[in-house]
């Protein structure tokens, strides 16, 4: 069971890294800024391990693991990932992140505990989370494109630069087919890693006599936060501080909107939320977000 846990971690990290590379390259081809890439594409792809683990856990009959994974990952993203990234260079948050994206993350962090007060996240509540997430992503992309065109409807600045130096742009850009292959391969590794991780974690929980919620909040949560950690540290070292902050904020929003939302939708009876999570873990997550 320990071997399955370690193998699951390895596959998750490898899958997350592969997925980030492919998705990030595709996004940049579309001329998106590093902040928007971090808030949307990179956030979604680095949240893929949490999505894979939580949905598999819910279908396998371990709702505590599904909830603990998301709650623990969100706490780890802020305290561990941002903290470790700030050790290298001071993090600078774009004014847009402070005014819009962080309040959205905080709102999601409060809405989920309120929805779970009855001890369950229903399919309807999952649909609500997904709908709000879709609105958030749509508005983020539209605002980004409007800023890129200066509100005039003209082509983005990145497109203009590419037109001035088409040879250089073509030399740097990967073939789109390669990026798609990376995304598919990364997703496959994530699914395989999630199954191994859930199997190993549930076996360890049973052997130690602890709840699957506790395992999800600790071992699994930190493990599935590794893609965010690697991505943020690399982004900070390369000078992409906006992407680092945007990745964490966006990843927390995606964890609550997509991971919990989609898991609640596809699970047969929603997701059962343990009383201990309602009394302690969910309030801690909300407090850290605020």
PDB file of C-alpha atoms in Angstrom:
ATOM      1  CA  UNK A   1       0.000   0.000   0.000  1.00  0.00           C
ATOM      2  CA  UNK A   2       2.929   2.351   0.651  1.00  0.00           C
ATOM      3  CA  UNK A   3       4.328   1.445  -2.773  1.00  0.00           C
ATOM      4  CA  UNK A   4       0.980   2.263  -4.373  1.00  0.00           C
ATOM      5  CA  UNK A   5       0.931   5.617  -2.553  1.00  0.00           C
ATOM      6  CA  UNK A   6       4.443   6.534  -3.727  1.00  0.00           C
ATOM      7  CA  UNK A   7       3.765   5.366  -7.284  1.00  0.00           C
ATOM      8  CA  UNK A   8       0.553   7.402  -7.303  1.00  0.00           C
ATOM      9  CA  UNK A   9       2.442  10.524  -6.208  1.00  0.00           C
ATOM     10  CA  UNK A  10       5.063  10.029  -8.912  1.00  0.00           C
ATOM     11  CA  UNK A  11       2.456   9.591 -11.642  1.00  0.00           C
ATOM     12  CA  UNK A  12       0.485  12.595 -10.416  1.00  0.00           C
ATOM     13  CA  UNK A  13       3.532  14.863 -10.463  1.00  0.00           C
ATOM     14  CA  UNK A  14       4.618  13.586 -13.879  1.00  0.00           C
ATOM     15  CA  UNK A  15       1.105  13.908 -15.261  1.00  0.00           C
ATOM     16  CA  UNK A  16       0.625  17.387 -13.816  1.00  0.00           C
ATOM     17  CA  UNK A  17       3.947  18.600 -15.219  1.00  0.00           C
ATOM     18  CA  UNK A  18       3.185  17.161 -18.661  1.00  0.00           C
ATOM     19  CA  UNK A  19      -0.297  18.646 -18.646  1.00  0.00           C
ATOM     20  CA  UNK A  20       0.962  22.083 -17.603  1.00  0.00           C
ATOM     21  CA  UNK A  21       3.574  22.155 -20.360  1.00  0.00           C
ATOM     22  CA  UNK A  22       1.089  21.260 -23.077  1.00  0.00           C
ATOM     23  CA  UNK A  23      -1.747  23.475 -21.862  1.00  0.00           C
ATOM     24  CA  UNK A  24       0.533  26.420 -21.135  1.00  0.00           C
ATOM     25  CA  UNK A  25       2.016  26.276 -24.630  1.00  0.00           C
ATOM     26  CA  UNK A  26      -1.436  26.177 -26.221  1.00  0.00           C
ATOM     27  CA  UNK A  27      -2.577  29.137 -24.136  1.00  0.00           C
ATOM     28  CA  UNK A  28       0.426  31.248 -25.038  1.00  0.00           C
ATOM     29  CA  UNK A  29      -0.164  30.482 -28.706  1.00  0.00           C
ATOM     30  CA  UNK A  30      -3.537  32.215 -28.244  1.00  0.00           C
ATOM     31  CA  UNK A  31      -1.786  35.328 -26.905  1.00  0.00           C
ATOM     32  CA  UNK A  32      -2.995  35.118 -23.295  1.00  0.00           C
ATOM     33  CA  UNK A  33      -1.022  36.989 -20.611  1.00  0.00           C
ATOM     34  CA  UNK A  34       0.953  35.104 -17.960  1.00  0.00           C
ATOM     35  CA  UNK A  35      -1.530  36.224 -15.291  1.00  0.00           C
ATOM     36  CA  UNK A  36      -4.548  34.929 -17.213  1.00  0.00           C
ATOM     37  CA  UNK A  37      -2.678  31.742 -18.109  1.00  0.00           C
ATOM     38  CA  UNK A  38      -2.016  31.235 -14.398  1.00  0.00           C
ATOM     39  CA  UNK A  39      -5.599  32.019 -13.405  1.00  0.00           C
ATOM     40  CA  UNK A  40      -7.205  29.751 -15.997  1.00  0.00           C
ATOM     41  CA  UNK A  41      -5.272  27.186 -18.014  1.00  0.00           C
ATOM     42  CA  UNK A  42      -2.434  26.442 -15.584  1.00  0.00           C
ATOM     43  CA  UNK A  43      -4.799  26.525 -12.604  1.00  0.00           C
ATOM     44  CA  UNK A  44      -7.143  24.045 -14.230  1.00  0.00           C
ATOM     45  CA  UNK A  45      -4.379  21.694 -15.271  1.00  0.00           C
ATOM     46  CA  UNK A  46      -2.626  21.788 -11.886  1.00  0.00           C
ATOM     47  CA  UNK A  47      -6.018  21.089 -10.278  1.00  0.00           C
ATOM     48  CA  UNK A  48      -6.403  17.994 -12.439  1.00  0.00           C
ATOM     49  CA  UNK A  49      -4.766  15.729  -9.791  1.00  0.00           C
ATOM     50  CA  UNK A  50      -7.321  16.878  -7.214  1.00  0.00           C
ATOM     51  CA  UNK A  51     -10.121  16.286  -9.725  1.00  0.00           C
ATOM     52  CA  UNK A  52      -8.883  12.800 -10.556  1.00  0.00           C
ATOM     53  CA  UNK A  53      -8.406  11.840  -6.903  1.00  0.00           C
ATOM     54  CA  UNK A  54     -11.687  13.293  -5.627  1.00  0.00           C
ATOM     55  CA  UNK A  55     -13.908  11.814  -8.331  1.00  0.00           C
ATOM     56  CA  UNK A  56     -12.255   8.408  -7.976  1.00  0.00           C
ATOM     57  CA  UNK A  57     -12.585   8.586  -4.182  1.00  0.00           C
ATOM     58  CA  UNK A  58     -16.269   9.514  -4.388  1.00  0.00           C
ATOM     59  CA  UNK A  59     -17.028   6.616  -6.739  1.00  0.00           C
ATOM     60  CA  UNK A  60     -14.961   4.274  -4.547  1.00  0.00           C
ATOM     61  CA  UNK A  61     -17.012   5.108  -1.464  1.00  0.00           C
ATOM     62  CA  UNK A  62     -14.537   7.433   0.300  1.00  0.00           C
ATOM     63  CA  UNK A  63     -16.299  10.832   0.436  1.00  0.00           C
ATOM     64  CA  UNK A  64     -14.049  12.008   3.283  1.00  0.00           C
ATOM     65  CA  UNK A  65     -11.036  11.557   1.042  1.00  0.00           C
ATOM     66  CA  UNK A  66     -12.725  13.568  -1.724  1.00  0.00           C
ATOM     67  CA  UNK A  67     -13.545  16.487   0.595  1.00  0.00           C
ATOM     68  CA  UNK A  68     -10.301  16.346   2.559  1.00  0.00           C
ATOM     69  CA  UNK A  69      -8.282  16.366  -0.641  1.00  0.00           C
ATOM     70  CA  UNK A  70      -9.804  19.661  -1.815  1.00  0.00           C
ATOM     71  CA  UNK A  71      -9.859  21.388   1.572  1.00  0.00           C
ATOM     72  CA  UNK A  72      -6.331  20.321   2.436  1.00  0.00           C
ATOM     73  CA  UNK A  73      -5.047  21.255  -1.024  1.00  0.00           C
ATOM     74  CA  UNK A  74      -6.518  24.760  -0.799  1.00  0.00           C
ATOM     75  CA  UNK A  75      -4.908  25.315   2.588  1.00  0.00           C
ATOM     76  CA  UNK A  76      -1.594  23.910   1.335  1.00  0.00           C
ATOM     77  CA  UNK A  77      -1.739  26.057  -1.812  1.00  0.00           C
ATOM     78  CA  UNK A  78      -1.793  29.272   0.210  1.00  0.00           C
ATOM     79  CA  UNK A  79       0.390  28.396   3.182  1.00  0.00           C
ATOM     80  CA  UNK A  80       2.848  25.974   1.565  1.00  0.00           C
ATOM     81  CA  UNK A  81       2.959  26.844  -2.146  1.00  0.00           C
ATOM     82  CA  UNK A  82       2.869  30.638  -1.824  1.00  0.00           C
ATOM     83  CA  UNK A  83       5.111  30.482   1.240  1.00  0.00           C
ATOM     84  CA  UNK A  84       7.729  28.350  -0.513  1.00  0.00           C
ATOM     85  CA  UNK A  85       7.577  30.530  -3.637  1.00  0.00           C
ATOM     86  CA  UNK A  86       8.059  33.701  -1.592  1.00  0.00           C
ATOM     87  CA  UNK A  87      11.273  32.246  -0.145  1.00  0.00           C
ATOM     88  CA  UNK A  88      12.924  32.738  -3.557  1.00  0.00           C
ATOM     89  CA  UNK A  89      11.637  36.226  -4.467  1.00  0.00           C
ATOM     90  CA  UNK A  90       9.012  38.591  -3.018  1.00  0.00           C
ATOM     91  CA  UNK A  91       5.688  37.953  -4.722  1.00  0.00           C
ATOM     92  CA  UNK A  92       3.991  40.876  -6.441  1.00  0.00           C
ATOM     93  CA  UNK A  93       0.221  40.604  -6.835  1.00  0.00           C
ATOM     94  CA  UNK A  94      -1.347  42.418  -9.778  1.00  0.00           C
ATOM     95  CA  UNK A  95      -3.993  44.952  -8.727  1.00  0.00           C
ATOM     96  CA  UNK A  96      -6.575  42.974 -10.707  1.00  0.00           C
ATOM     97  CA  UNK A  97      -5.871  39.895  -8.583  1.00  0.00           C
ATOM     98  CA  UNK A  98      -6.346  41.873  -5.358  1.00  0.00           C
ATOM     99  CA  UNK A  99      -9.548  43.577  -6.529  1.00  0.00           C
ATOM    100  CA  UNK A 100     -11.258  40.680  -8.307  1.00  0.00           C
ATOM    101  CA  UNK A 101      -9.698  37.229  -8.163  1.00  0.00           C
ATOM    102  CA  UNK A 102      -8.825  36.963  -4.462  1.00  0.00           C
ATOM    103  CA  UNK A 103     -12.366  38.092  -3.449  1.00  0.00           C
ATOM    104  CA  UNK A 104     -13.771  35.437  -5.819  1.00  0.00           C
ATOM    105  CA  UNK A 105     -11.581  32.789  -4.163  1.00  0.00           C
ATOM    106  CA  UNK A 106     -12.716  33.984  -0.722  1.00  0.00           C
ATOM    107  CA  UNK A 107     -16.374  33.921  -1.801  1.00  0.00           C
ATOM    108  CA  UNK A 108     -16.082  30.316  -3.024  1.00  0.00           C
ATOM    109  CA  UNK A 109     -14.317  29.378   0.243  1.00  0.00           C
ATOM    110  CA  UNK A 110     -17.279  30.690   2.246  1.00  0.00           C
ATOM    111  CA  UNK A 111     -20.013  29.416  -0.090  1.00  0.00           C
ATOM    112  CA  UNK A 112     -18.897  25.771   0.088  1.00  0.00           C
ATOM    113  CA  UNK A 113     -19.099  25.487   3.919  1.00  0.00           C
ATOM    114  CA  UNK A 114     -22.526  27.153   3.818  1.00  0.00           C
ATOM    115  CA  UNK A 115     -23.741  24.684   1.191  1.00  0.00           C
ATOM    116  CA  UNK A 116     -22.407  21.778   3.252  1.00  0.00           C
ATOM    117  CA  UNK A 117     -24.164  22.773   6.509  1.00  0.00           C
ATOM    118  CA  UNK A 118     -26.676  19.968   5.981  1.00  0.00           C
ATOM    119  CA  UNK A 119     -23.842  17.425   5.803  1.00  0.00           C
ATOM    120  CA  UNK A 120     -24.001  16.933   2.052  1.00  0.00           C
ATOM    121  CA  UNK A 121     -23.037  18.639  -1.199  1.00  0.00           C
ATOM    122  CA  UNK A 122     -25.892  17.744  -3.530  1.00  0.00           C
ATOM    123  CA  UNK A 123     -25.869  17.492  -7.307  1.00  0.00           C
ATOM    124  CA  UNK A 124     -27.754  20.786  -7.536  1.00  0.00           C
ATOM    125  CA  UNK A 125     -25.167  22.533  -5.365  1.00  0.00           C
ATOM    126  CA  UNK A 126     -22.444  21.005  -7.522  1.00  0.00           C
ATOM    127  CA  UNK A 127     -24.127  22.480 -10.601  1.00  0.00           C
ATOM    128  CA  UNK A 128     -24.255  25.889  -8.900  1.00  0.00           C
ATOM    129  CA  UNK A 129     -20.513  25.747  -8.163  1.00  0.00           C
ATOM    130  CA  UNK A 130     -19.767  24.753 -11.757  1.00  0.00           C
ATOM    131  CA  UNK A 131     -21.988  27.545 -13.113  1.00  0.00           C
ATOM    132  CA  UNK A 132     -20.285  30.221 -11.022  1.00  0.00           C
ATOM    133  CA  UNK A 133     -16.882  28.858 -12.055  1.00  0.00           C
ATOM    134  CA  UNK A 134     -17.881  29.072 -15.728  1.00  0.00           C
ATOM    135  CA  UNK A 135     -18.973  32.692 -15.263  1.00  0.00           C
ATOM    136  CA  UNK A 136     -15.675  33.515 -13.525  1.00  0.00           C
ATOM    137  CA  UNK A 137     -13.549  32.004 -16.293  1.00  0.00           C
ATOM    138  CA  UNK A 138     -15.602  33.659 -19.042  1.00  0.00           C
ATOM    139  CA  UNK A 139     -15.342  37.102 -17.445  1.00  0.00           C
ATOM    140  CA  UNK A 140     -11.599  36.647 -16.806  1.00  0.00           C
ATOM    141  CA  UNK A 141     -10.871  35.769 -20.431  1.00  0.00           C
ATOM    142  CA  UNK A 142     -13.112  38.523 -21.844  1.00  0.00           C
ATOM    143  CA  UNK A 143     -11.574  41.205 -19.629  1.00  0.00           C
ATOM    144  CA  UNK A 144      -8.089  39.994 -20.556  1.00  0.00           C
ATOM    145  CA  UNK A 145      -8.833  40.175 -24.277  1.00  0.00           C
ATOM    146  CA  UNK A 146     -10.368  43.632 -23.897  1.00  0.00           C
ATOM    147  CA  UNK A 147      -7.260  44.867 -22.106  1.00  0.00           C
ATOM    148  CA  UNK A 148      -5.010  43.265 -24.707  1.00  0.00           C
ATOM    149  CA  UNK A 149      -6.805  45.124 -27.513  1.00  0.00           C
ATOM    150  CA  UNK A 150      -6.938  48.356 -25.547  1.00  0.00           C
ATOM    151  CA  UNK A 151     -10.719  48.341 -25.828  1.00  0.00           C
ATOM    152  CA  UNK A 152     -10.529  49.153 -29.526  1.00  0.00           C
ATOM    153  CA  UNK A 153     -11.287  45.726 -30.955  1.00  0.00           C
ATOM    154  CA  UNK A 154      -7.911  45.627 -32.672  1.00  0.00           C
ATOM    155  CA  UNK A 155      -5.660  42.589 -32.659  1.00  0.00           C
ATOM    156  CA  UNK A 156      -3.868  41.788 -29.402  1.00  0.00           C
ATOM    157  CA  UNK A 157      -0.383  43.193 -28.863  1.00  0.00           C
ATOM    158  CA  UNK A 158       1.072  39.698 -28.889  1.00  0.00           C
ATOM    159  CA  UNK A 159      -0.480  39.093 -32.278  1.00  0.00           C
ATOM    160  CA  UNK A 160       1.076  42.305 -33.566  1.00  0.00           C
ATOM    161  CA  UNK A 161       4.501  41.300 -32.319  1.00  0.00           C
ATOM    162  CA  UNK A 162       4.096  37.909 -33.911  1.00  0.00           C
ATOM    163  CA  UNK A 163       3.207  39.587 -37.205  1.00  0.00           C
ATOM    164  CA  UNK A 164       6.368  41.665 -37.015  1.00  0.00           C
ATOM    165  CA  UNK A 165       8.553  38.650 -36.435  1.00  0.00           C
ATOM    166  CA  UNK A 166       6.732  35.616 -37.856  1.00  0.00           C
ATOM    167  CA  UNK A 167       9.919  33.632 -38.288  1.00  0.00           C
ATOM    168  CA  UNK A 168      10.890  33.974 -34.646  1.00  0.00           C
ATOM    169  CA  UNK A 169       7.360  33.172 -33.455  1.00  0.00           C
ATOM    170  CA  UNK A 170       7.154  30.078 -35.632  1.00  0.00           C
ATOM    171  CA  UNK A 171      10.583  28.950 -34.480  1.00  0.00           C
ATOM    172  CA  UNK A 172       9.606  29.188 -30.832  1.00  0.00           C
ATOM    173  CA  UNK A 173       6.095  27.751 -31.058  1.00  0.00           C
ATOM    174  CA  UNK A 174       5.637  24.020 -30.636  1.00  0.00           C
ATOM    175  CA  UNK A 175       3.446  22.239 -33.113  1.00  0.00           C
ATOM    176  CA  UNK A 176      -0.085  22.261 -31.739  1.00  0.00           C
ATOM    177  CA  UNK A 177      -0.279  18.500 -32.226  1.00  0.00           C
ATOM    178  CA  UNK A 178       2.619  18.025 -29.793  1.00  0.00           C
ATOM    179  CA  UNK A 179       0.850  20.171 -27.199  1.00  0.00           C
ATOM    180  CA  UNK A 180      -2.354  18.160 -27.580  1.00  0.00           C
ATOM    181  CA  UNK A 181      -0.407  14.908 -27.156  1.00  0.00           C
ATOM    182  CA  UNK A 182       1.167  16.299 -23.973  1.00  0.00           C
ATOM    183  CA  UNK A 183      -2.253  17.228 -22.603  1.00  0.00           C
ATOM    184  CA  UNK A 184      -3.703  13.775 -23.341  1.00  0.00           C
ATOM    185  CA  UNK A 185      -0.647  11.994 -21.937  1.00  0.00           C
ATOM    186  CA  UNK A 186      -0.702  14.147 -18.818  1.00  0.00           C
ATOM    187  CA  UNK A 187      -4.395  13.418 -18.258  1.00  0.00           C
ATOM    188  CA  UNK A 188      -3.783   9.662 -18.624  1.00  0.00           C
ATOM    189  CA  UNK A 189      -0.933   9.769 -16.087  1.00  0.00           C
ATOM    190  CA  UNK A 190      -3.126  11.728 -13.690  1.00  0.00           C
ATOM    191  CA  UNK A 191      -5.941   9.194 -13.863  1.00  0.00           C
ATOM    192  CA  UNK A 192      -3.554   6.277 -13.278  1.00  0.00           C
ATOM    193  CA  UNK A 193      -1.829   8.114 -10.447  1.00  0.00           C
ATOM    194  CA  UNK A 194      -5.142   9.033  -8.826  1.00  0.00           C
ATOM    195  CA  UNK A 195      -6.316   5.413  -8.757  1.00  0.00           C
ATOM    196  CA  UNK A 196      -3.062   4.269  -7.171  1.00  0.00           C
ATOM    197  CA  UNK A 197      -3.126   7.127  -4.680  1.00  0.00           C
ATOM    198  CA  UNK A 198      -6.709   6.496  -3.587  1.00  0.00           C
ATOM    199  CA  UNK A 199      -6.032   2.766  -3.243  1.00  0.00           C
ATOM    200  CA  UNK A 200      -2.868   3.296  -1.207  1.00  0.00           C
ATOM    201  CA  UNK A 201      -4.305   6.072   0.972  1.00  0.00           C
ATOM    202  CA  UNK A 202      -7.503   4.173   1.802  1.00  0.00           C
ATOM    203  CA  UNK A 203      -5.469   1.056   2.663  1.00  0.00           C
ATOM    204  CA  UNK A 204      -3.203   3.058   4.970  1.00  0.00           C
ATOM    205  CA  UNK A 205      -6.215   4.704   6.631  1.00  0.00           C
ATOM    206  CA  UNK A 206      -7.777   1.308   7.295  1.00  0.00           C
ATOM    207  CA  UNK A 207      -4.497  -0.124   8.618  1.00  0.00           C
ATOM    208  CA  UNK A 208      -3.883   2.801  10.981  1.00  0.00           C
ATOM    209  CA  UNK A 209      -7.493   3.075  12.048  1.00  0.00           C
ATOM    210  CA  UNK A 210      -7.825   6.724  10.992  1.00  0.00           C
ATOM    211  CA  UNK A 211     -10.490   8.321   8.837  1.00  0.00           C
ATOM    212  CA  UNK A 212     -10.171   8.796   5.107  1.00  0.00           C
ATOM    213  CA  UNK A 213     -10.887  12.502   5.777  1.00  0.00           C
ATOM    214  CA  UNK A 214      -7.655  12.817   7.781  1.00  0.00           C
ATOM    215  CA  UNK A 215      -5.619  11.055   5.093  1.00  0.00           C
ATOM    216  CA  UNK A 216      -7.173  13.320   2.460  1.00  0.00           C
ATOM    217  CA  UNK A 217      -6.406  16.457   4.491  1.00  0.00           C
ATOM    218  CA  UNK A 218      -2.754  15.556   4.967  1.00  0.00           C
ATOM    219  CA  UNK A 219      -0.925  13.040   2.780  1.00  0.00           C
ATOM    220  CA  UNK A 220      -3.147  13.192  -0.297  1.00  0.00           C
ATOM    221  CA  UNK A 221      -3.691  16.965  -0.118  1.00  0.00           C
ATOM    222  CA  UNK A 222       0.027  17.729   0.002  1.00  0.00           C
ATOM    223  CA  UNK A 223       0.714  15.184  -2.722  1.00  0.00           C
ATOM    224  CA  UNK A 224      -1.846  16.648  -5.109  1.00  0.00           C
ATOM    225  CA  UNK A 225      -0.516  20.162  -4.373  1.00  0.00           C
ATOM    226  CA  UNK A 226       2.911  19.224  -5.695  1.00  0.00           C
ATOM    227  CA  UNK A 227       2.103  20.320  -9.294  1.00  0.00           C
ATOM    228  CA  UNK A 228       1.114  23.774  -7.982  1.00  0.00           C
ATOM    229  CA  UNK A 229       4.282  23.929  -5.885  1.00  0.00           C
ATOM    230  CA  UNK A 230       6.563  22.983  -8.783  1.00  0.00           C
ATOM    231  CA  UNK A 231       4.777  25.347 -11.172  1.00  0.00           C
ATOM    232  CA  UNK A 232       4.884  28.323  -8.790  1.00  0.00           C
ATOM    233  CA  UNK A 233       8.537  27.898  -7.822  1.00  0.00           C
ATOM    234  CA  UNK A 234       9.573  27.591 -11.471  1.00  0.00           C
ATOM    235  CA  UNK A 235       7.433  30.598 -12.430  1.00  0.00           C
ATOM    236  CA  UNK A 236       8.947  32.760  -9.671  1.00  0.00           C
ATOM    237  CA  UNK A 237      12.504  31.741 -10.547  1.00  0.00           C
ATOM    238  CA  UNK A 238      11.815  32.631 -14.198  1.00  0.00           C
ATOM    239  CA  UNK A 239      10.379  36.006 -13.206  1.00  0.00           C
ATOM    240  CA  UNK A 240       6.739  35.101 -13.931  1.00  0.00           C
ATOM    241  CA  UNK A 241       5.463  36.232 -10.522  1.00  0.00           C
ATOM    242  CA  UNK A 242       1.992  37.031 -11.858  1.00  0.00           C
ATOM    243  CA  UNK A 243       1.650  33.453 -13.037  1.00  0.00           C
ATOM    244  CA  UNK A 244       2.725  32.129  -9.616  1.00  0.00           C
ATOM    245  CA  UNK A 245       0.109  34.126  -7.706  1.00  0.00           C
ATOM    246  CA  UNK A 246      -2.523  33.584 -10.378  1.00  0.00           C
ATOM    247  CA  UNK A 247      -1.871  29.840 -10.327  1.00  0.00           C
ATOM    248  CA  UNK A 248      -2.575  29.567  -6.587  1.00  0.00           C
ATOM    249  CA  UNK A 249      -5.648  31.805  -6.614  1.00  0.00           C
ATOM    250  CA  UNK A 250      -7.055  30.193  -9.741  1.00  0.00           C
ATOM    251  CA  UNK A 251      -6.252  26.684  -8.529  1.00  0.00           C
ATOM    252  CA  UNK A 252      -8.177  27.233  -5.290  1.00  0.00           C
ATOM    253  CA  UNK A 253     -11.170  28.532  -7.258  1.00  0.00           C
ATOM    254  CA  UNK A 254     -10.998  25.559  -9.638  1.00  0.00           C
ATOM    255  CA  UNK A 255     -10.663  23.115  -6.726  1.00  0.00           C
ATOM    256  CA  UNK A 256     -13.915  24.351  -5.216  1.00  0.00           C
ATOM    257  CA  UNK A 257     -15.805  25.089  -8.423  1.00  0.00           C
ATOM    258  CA  UNK A 258     -14.728  22.192 -10.635  1.00  0.00           C
ATOM    259  CA  UNK A 259     -13.302  19.501  -8.366  1.00  0.00           C
ATOM    260  CA  UNK A 260     -15.951  19.621  -5.631  1.00  0.00           C
ATOM    261  CA  UNK A 261     -18.660  20.787  -8.029  1.00  0.00           C
ATOM    262  CA  UNK A 262     -18.097  18.111 -10.667  1.00  0.00           C
ATOM    263  CA  UNK A 263     -17.538  15.401  -8.053  1.00  0.00           C
ATOM    264  CA  UNK A 264     -20.865  16.296  -6.412  1.00  0.00           C
ATOM    265  CA  UNK A 265     -22.588  16.172  -9.812  1.00  0.00           C
ATOM    266  CA  UNK A 266     -21.237  12.792 -10.913  1.00  0.00           C
ATOM    267  CA  UNK A 267     -21.389  11.074  -7.505  1.00  0.00           C
ATOM    268  CA  UNK A 268     -24.570   8.993  -7.123  1.00  0.00           C
ATOM    269  CA  UNK A 269     -25.842  10.889  -4.050  1.00  0.00           C
ATOM    270  CA  UNK A 270     -23.609  13.927  -3.925  1.00  0.00           C
ATOM    271  CA  UNK A 271     -20.721  14.157  -1.448  1.00  0.00           C
ATOM    272  CA  UNK A 272     -21.202  13.466   2.242  1.00  0.00           C
ATOM    273  CA  UNK A 273     -19.365  16.023   4.413  1.00  0.00           C
ATOM    274  CA  UNK A 274     -18.261  14.813   7.851  1.00  0.00           C
ATOM    275  CA  UNK A 275     -19.239  16.893  10.930  1.00  0.00           C
ATOM    276  CA  UNK A 276     -15.562  17.277  11.865  1.00  0.00           C
ATOM    277  CA  UNK A 277     -14.882  18.890   8.485  1.00  0.00           C
ATOM    278  CA  UNK A 278     -17.792  21.295   9.006  1.00  0.00           C
ATOM    279  CA  UNK A 279     -16.642  22.274  12.499  1.00  0.00           C
ATOM    280  CA  UNK A 280     -12.918  22.667  11.853  1.00  0.00           C
ATOM    281  CA  UNK A 281     -11.427  22.045   8.393  1.00  0.00           C
ATOM    282  CA  UNK A 282     -13.818  24.049   6.191  1.00  0.00           C
ATOM    283  CA  UNK A 283     -13.715  27.122   8.515  1.00  0.00           C
ATOM    284  CA  UNK A 284      -9.889  26.947   8.492  1.00  0.00           C
ATOM    285  CA  UNK A 285      -9.934  26.896   4.684  1.00  0.00           C
ATOM    286  CA  UNK A 286     -12.233  29.933   4.604  1.00  0.00           C
ATOM    287  CA  UNK A 287     -10.083  31.805   7.137  1.00  0.00           C
ATOM    288  CA  UNK A 288      -6.884  31.135   5.173  1.00  0.00           C
ATOM    289  CA  UNK A 289      -8.554  32.378   1.960  1.00  0.00           C
ATOM    290  CA  UNK A 290      -9.611  35.618   3.627  1.00  0.00           C
TER     291      UNK A 290
END
